[in-house]
């Protein structure tokens, strides 16, 4: 609605907000050129228009102050309007076609969500003829296909469906990252920021619970799931350098969850967005990252999204640095996605007991991420199962050897002390160690075993350093070498004392 007042143009949006195209003033002022000797008819007309302005403000329930233009220094977030071929005014058939084209997944099967209102339990089961029964054999099940009618029921809220992204050809049409926990939205925003820095269009969805988030990246054609997952893994690695508090478990929250089919089942599923019932509560909707509120026209936004080609995906996969773990982590890798690079504290304090405890507030996000990766290692079982095309469900990709307190402080193995010192000093800070180790009770040890040459070399190397880890294959006599190391350490300490 647009009102044309004398010398003022004001528009009212659907929320009733009025925006005037006039500078802020301390009240109504005379028009330029009018003076006390101006024509009385013009002055009378001006008075009448001012009365009309007051009447219109009353109708709009606006005070005079509220109807004025915003101050020039007042921050304002512009409303983002998307002009896609499908809008909220489009036909239901057009919306279903867009949904099926954008969120393309396996069409021969889908999942449905069930909820038990009596005990609060919920979950997902494959959609089969006659409904899924507990204990049913999935091998002989008669699955229902994912049809336009099923999608339409999902959008209306008749049912809530789940999508199986991994096709039988080990390809996918999109990759989605799932974030949960108290900081889910912050983690998701870091992921979106990493994606947009590399020119990758990413869509942020609030999950059905309203406490989690999904970030979707769409492809113009079906691409190998391994390439899609590499893309997602690289972005998570970049996001962790932005938000050091992100857990390494985020690497295991990509959909599709496997590079290839195990040959059994359909792979992992993800809840489909835009569920009609959930939308009533503002969830399963896509958010404007500037306001974290749902887009007014979800369909215009989704139909305007760009999609990556396979060539673009492979180009992006080659750019991010590979994920390094354990001894591979040699230096600090700063995030390229942000010009803001928080420095660690000038003095980083470490409590040295059975393990190392570091105040997270003393470390920057990139340093926290580096330390977490250095305290982790690839999980051999995961990669062995993947090689055998077996299911990797609930098997972490990486094994963590660190912990976090409720305050976010890091608890690390003592063996990381040299690396931590090098990392802190390379950033221009210094490490202050609070040695809280117990001296214990003195004991004397003697080892009567005769060591082989390679065993003696290992013992000498182990006792020469204050910190170390003895790594040897089975059958090499690690227990005997440990006893010899204790005896040698006692003799050296007794001699030095």
XYZ file of C-alpha atoms in Angstrom, residues 64-421:
358
model
C 4.608 10.605 14.800
C 8.025 9.374 15.893
C 7.377 5.895 14.437
C 6.288 7.330 11.113
C 9.509 9.256 10.612
C 12.324 7.974 8.433
C 15.035 5.951 10.168
C 18.080 7.861 11.327
C 20.958 7.619 8.874
C 23.193 6.018 11.499
C 20.622 3.358 12.374
C 21.623 -0.096 11.169
C 19.094 -1.789 8.954
C 19.128 -5.308 7.516
C 17.776 -5.271 3.972
C 15.074 -7.721 3.074
C 16.422 -10.331 0.650
C 14.010 -11.032 -2.179
C 14.633 -14.015 -4.434
C 13.171 -14.225 -7.904
C 13.032 -17.906 -8.742
C 10.787 -19.525 -11.338
C 8.752 -21.204 -8.573
C 7.200 -19.104 -5.817
C 4.739 -19.544 -2.977
C 2.031 -18.539 -5.457
C 2.944 -21.373 -7.857
C 0.759 -24.442 -8.264
C 1.220 -27.457 -5.974
C 2.375 -29.457 -8.998
C 5.196 -26.971 -9.681
C 6.320 -27.115 -6.058
C 6.380 -30.912 -6.062
C 8.409 -30.936 -9.298
C 10.943 -28.499 -7.824
C 11.213 -30.549 -4.641
C 11.798 -33.780 -6.538
C 14.348 -32.128 -8.821
C 16.326 -30.381 -6.073
C 16.207 -33.052 -3.338
C 16.645 -35.921 -5.756
C 17.376 -39.233 -4.005
C 16.558 -42.900 -4.461
C 13.108 -43.085 -6.007
C 12.516 -46.797 -5.367
C 12.374 -46.387 -1.600
C 11.898 -43.764 1.098
C 11.455 -43.700 4.867
C 8.603 -42.517 7.096
C 8.822 -41.113 10.588
C 6.894 -42.673 13.454
C 6.218 -41.190 16.875
C 4.811 -42.746 20.031
C 2.994 -40.076 22.035
C 2.733 -42.338 25.093
C 6.438 -42.874 25.760
C 7.937 -40.123 23.574
C 9.866 -42.488 21.348
C 10.292 -41.788 17.634
C 12.267 -43.069 14.674
C 12.325 -43.933 10.990
C 11.344 -47.065 9.090
C 11.318 -47.881 5.371
C 7.961 -47.330 3.682
C 6.592 -50.732 2.681
C 3.275 -52.071 1.471
C 1.011 -52.633 4.475
C 3.294 -50.701 6.837
C 6.493 -51.718 8.536
C 6.256 -54.340 11.283
C 8.766 -54.843 14.060
C 11.139 -57.681 13.275
C 10.315 -57.661 9.558
C 13.013 -58.877 7.173
C 14.262 -55.981 5.067
C 15.580 -58.331 2.388
C 12.134 -59.457 1.274
C 10.259 -56.220 1.954
C 7.960 -54.737 -0.702
C 9.131 -51.114 -0.688
C 6.936 -48.220 -1.734
C 8.406 -45.873 -4.371
C 8.970 -42.165 -3.829
C 6.264 -40.662 -6.052
C 4.929 -37.112 -6.525
C 1.934 -38.088 -4.384
C 4.261 -39.055 -1.517
C 6.098 -35.727 -1.819
C 2.784 -33.853 -1.883
C 1.684 -35.607 1.334
C 5.006 -34.672 2.922
C 4.624 -31.013 1.959
C 1.049 -30.970 3.298
C 2.146 -32.612 6.555
C 0.194 -35.831 6.105
C 3.450 -37.723 6.702
C 7.116 -36.914 7.285
C 9.479 -38.676 4.893
C 13.194 -39.394 4.933
C 15.432 -39.468 1.864
C 18.111 -42.016 0.957
C 20.738 -39.933 -0.901
C 23.132 -42.702 -2.023
C 21.971 -44.183 -5.324
C 22.631 -47.745 -6.398
C 25.368 -46.373 -8.686
C 27.178 -44.881 -5.636
C 26.308 -41.345 -6.742
C 24.310 -38.512 -5.198
C 22.645 -35.242 -6.203
C 23.525 -33.299 -3.061
C 25.579 -33.478 0.104
C 24.155 -32.368 3.448
C 26.026 -31.677 6.675
C 24.124 -32.318 9.899
C 24.925 -30.341 13.056
C 23.393 -30.949 16.462
C 23.969 -29.999 20.077
C 23.789 -26.655 21.819
C 26.082 -24.913 19.309
C 24.588 -26.505 16.185
C 23.626 -23.237 14.509
C 27.032 -21.653 15.162
C 28.772 -24.718 13.700
C 26.458 -24.635 10.687
C 27.145 -20.936 10.105
C 30.893 -21.591 10.163
C 30.359 -24.324 7.556
C 28.272 -21.960 5.395
C 30.939 -19.285 5.703
C 33.649 -21.707 4.595
C 31.491 -22.752 1.631
C 30.657 -19.232 0.495
C 34.302 -18.180 0.716
C 35.032 -20.797 -1.939
C 32.060 -19.759 -4.055
C 29.994 -22.809 -3.125
C 26.252 -22.109 -2.763
C 25.047 -23.578 0.535
C 21.510 -23.563 1.949
C 20.943 -23.525 5.727
C 17.928 -25.414 7.118
C 16.737 -25.558 10.700
C 16.040 -29.192 11.577
C 12.713 -30.588 12.729
C 13.598 -30.229 16.420
C 14.452 -26.552 15.987
C 17.737 -27.192 17.816
C 19.807 -28.649 14.975
C 20.766 -27.521 11.493
C 21.387 -28.991 8.041
C 23.474 -27.343 5.342
C 22.734 -28.497 1.794
C 24.927 -28.230 -1.308
C 23.244 -29.228 -4.571
C 24.701 -30.619 -7.810
C 23.521 -30.180 -11.385
C 24.102 -33.869 -12.089
C 24.669 -37.052 -10.135
C 28.305 -37.199 -8.990
C 30.272 -39.924 -7.169
C 29.420 -39.903 -3.479
C 33.123 -40.104 -2.648
C 33.731 -36.725 -4.356
C 30.703 -35.163 -2.636
C 31.899 -36.372 0.752
C 35.416 -35.088 0.075
C 33.887 -31.692 -0.597
C 31.951 -31.786 2.676
C 34.960 -33.038 4.649
C 37.136 -30.204 3.354
C 34.527 -27.624 4.348
C 34.196 -29.104 7.841
C 37.983 -28.946 8.223
C 37.918 -25.288 7.194
C 34.964 -24.574 9.515
C 36.804 -26.115 12.471
C 39.608 -23.593 11.990
C 36.927 -20.886 12.267
C 35.256 -22.505 15.278
C 37.744 -24.497 17.292
C 34.984 -25.754 19.576
C 33.524 -27.902 16.782
C 33.809 -31.614 17.492
C 35.654 -34.035 15.216
C 32.397 -35.998 15.256
C 31.170 -33.473 12.651
C 33.186 -35.419 10.076
C 30.769 -38.318 10.623
C 27.633 -36.232 10.068
C 27.643 -35.991 6.284
C 24.877 -37.375 4.074
C 25.373 -39.558 2.137
C 27.199 -41.231 5.000
C 29.097 -43.701 2.800
C 31.266 -43.469 -0.304
C 29.883 -46.733 -1.696
C 27.049 -49.121 -0.976
C 27.763 -51.946 1.414
C 25.493 -54.184 -0.621
C 23.000 -54.422 2.234
C 20.239 -51.992 3.034
C 19.782 -48.551 1.496
C 22.396 -46.522 3.327
C 21.704 -43.740 5.824
C 18.731 -41.417 5.490
C 18.162 -37.754 6.266
C 14.860 -36.108 7.131
C 13.375 -34.288 4.147
C 12.864 -30.530 4.615
C 9.681 -28.453 4.196
C 7.404 -30.820 6.066
C 3.946 -29.266 6.241
C 3.336 -30.115 9.886
C 6.765 -28.952 11.040
C 6.575 -25.752 9.014
C 3.734 -24.597 11.260
C 6.324 -24.370 14.045
C 8.972 -22.695 11.875
C 11.197 -25.774 11.477
C 12.429 -27.767 8.451
C 12.637 -24.365 6.736
C 15.554 -22.617 5.069
C 16.987 -19.611 6.860
C 18.338 -16.242 5.832
C 21.830 -16.267 7.368
C 21.665 -12.503 8.055
C 18.657 -12.850 10.378
C 18.471 -16.614 11.074
C 14.760 -16.374 10.259
C 13.018 -18.415 7.545
C 12.800 -16.879 4.089
C 9.364 -15.443 3.478
C 9.096 -17.318 0.173
C 10.817 -20.673 0.557
C 10.046 -21.715 -3.003
C 11.447 -18.561 -4.600
C 14.639 -19.045 -2.587
C 15.070 -22.725 -3.424
C 14.311 -22.287 -7.113
C 16.960 -19.534 -7.329
C 19.773 -21.656 -5.870
C 22.795 -22.435 -8.006
C 24.048 -26.007 -8.330
C 27.611 -27.259 -8.734
C 28.687 -29.300 -11.746
C 30.881 -32.376 -11.266
C 33.804 -30.442 -12.730
C 33.320 -27.665 -10.183
C 33.079 -30.186 -7.346
C 36.360 -31.826 -8.313
C 38.033 -28.415 -8.624
C 36.871 -27.473 -5.120
C 38.003 -30.833 -3.725
C 41.569 -30.167 -4.886
C 41.809 -26.757 -3.214
C 41.293 -27.261 0.546
C 44.238 -28.735 2.492
C 43.917 -32.404 3.376
C 42.829 -33.356 6.875
C 45.973 -34.107 8.895
C 45.985 -36.063 12.126
C 48.463 -37.086 14.809
C 52.102 -36.599 13.873
C 51.065 -35.215 10.468
C 50.079 -31.968 12.195
C 53.254 -29.892 12.171
C 52.096 -26.296 12.206
C 49.140 -23.995 12.628
C 46.823 -23.751 9.610
C 44.892 -20.492 9.704
C 41.463 -20.324 8.121
C 41.298 -18.491 4.807
C 37.549 -17.934 5.125
C 37.836 -15.005 7.502
C 39.988 -11.916 7.859
C 39.436 -12.123 11.615
C 42.262 -14.203 13.108
C 42.039 -14.205 16.930
C 45.469 -14.525 18.511
C 46.118 -16.787 21.482
C 46.871 -15.238 24.843
C 50.421 -13.961 25.391
C 50.811 -16.593 28.095
C 49.125 -19.959 27.573
C 48.716 -21.779 30.886
C 48.884 -25.567 31.071
C 48.248 -27.777 34.082
C 50.647 -30.739 33.841
C 49.384 -33.796 35.752
C 48.540 -37.257 34.437
C 47.332 -35.332 31.382
C 47.581 -31.769 30.117
C 44.729 -29.336 30.772
C 44.607 -26.094 28.796
C 42.253 -23.165 29.196
C 40.356 -22.874 25.915
C 40.135 -19.097 26.331
C 43.944 -18.943 26.043
C 43.878 -20.523 22.568
C 42.545 -19.189 19.277
C 40.094 -21.282 17.201
C 42.762 -22.369 14.701
C 45.073 -23.523 17.498
C 42.293 -25.468 19.220
C 41.517 -27.188 15.913
C 45.203 -28.028 15.336
C 45.590 -29.505 18.829
C 42.427 -31.600 18.470
C 43.627 -33.034 15.165
C 47.091 -33.703 16.610
C 45.450 -35.663 19.448
C 43.468 -37.866 17.037
C 44.157 -40.661 14.591
C 42.348 -42.440 11.726
C 40.187 -45.348 12.858
C 41.556 -48.514 11.169
C 38.237 -50.315 11.600
C 36.358 -47.619 9.690
C 38.640 -47.759 6.677
C 38.803 -51.559 6.717
C 35.017 -51.779 6.671
C 34.869 -49.181 3.930
C 37.412 -51.145 1.868
C 35.290 -54.285 2.291
C 32.139 -52.313 1.347
C 30.642 -53.096 4.745
C 28.468 -50.724 6.743
C 30.359 -48.026 8.676
C 27.277 -46.900 10.609
C 28.108 -45.688 14.126
C 31.834 -46.299 13.576
C 33.770 -43.024 13.891
C 36.122 -42.065 11.083
C 38.630 -40.648 13.568
C 39.578 -41.777 17.086
C 39.989 -38.946 19.587
C 42.561 -38.997 22.364
C 41.451 -35.745 23.943
C 38.581 -34.660 26.128
C 36.795 -31.398 26.915
C 35.469 -30.045 30.182
C 32.073 -28.411 30.550
C 33.837 -25.048 30.227
C 35.398 -26.138 26.951
C 38.932 -26.606 28.324
C 41.033 -29.202 26.515
C 42.436 -32.295 28.234
C 45.299 -33.751 26.187
C 47.780 -36.637 26.447
C 51.144 -35.663 27.951
C 52.935 -36.729 24.812
C 51.620 -33.622 23.043
C 53.601 -31.264 25.286
C 56.532 -30.736 22.848
C 54.129 -30.115 19.952
C 52.032 -27.760 22.070
C 55.102 -25.779 23.099
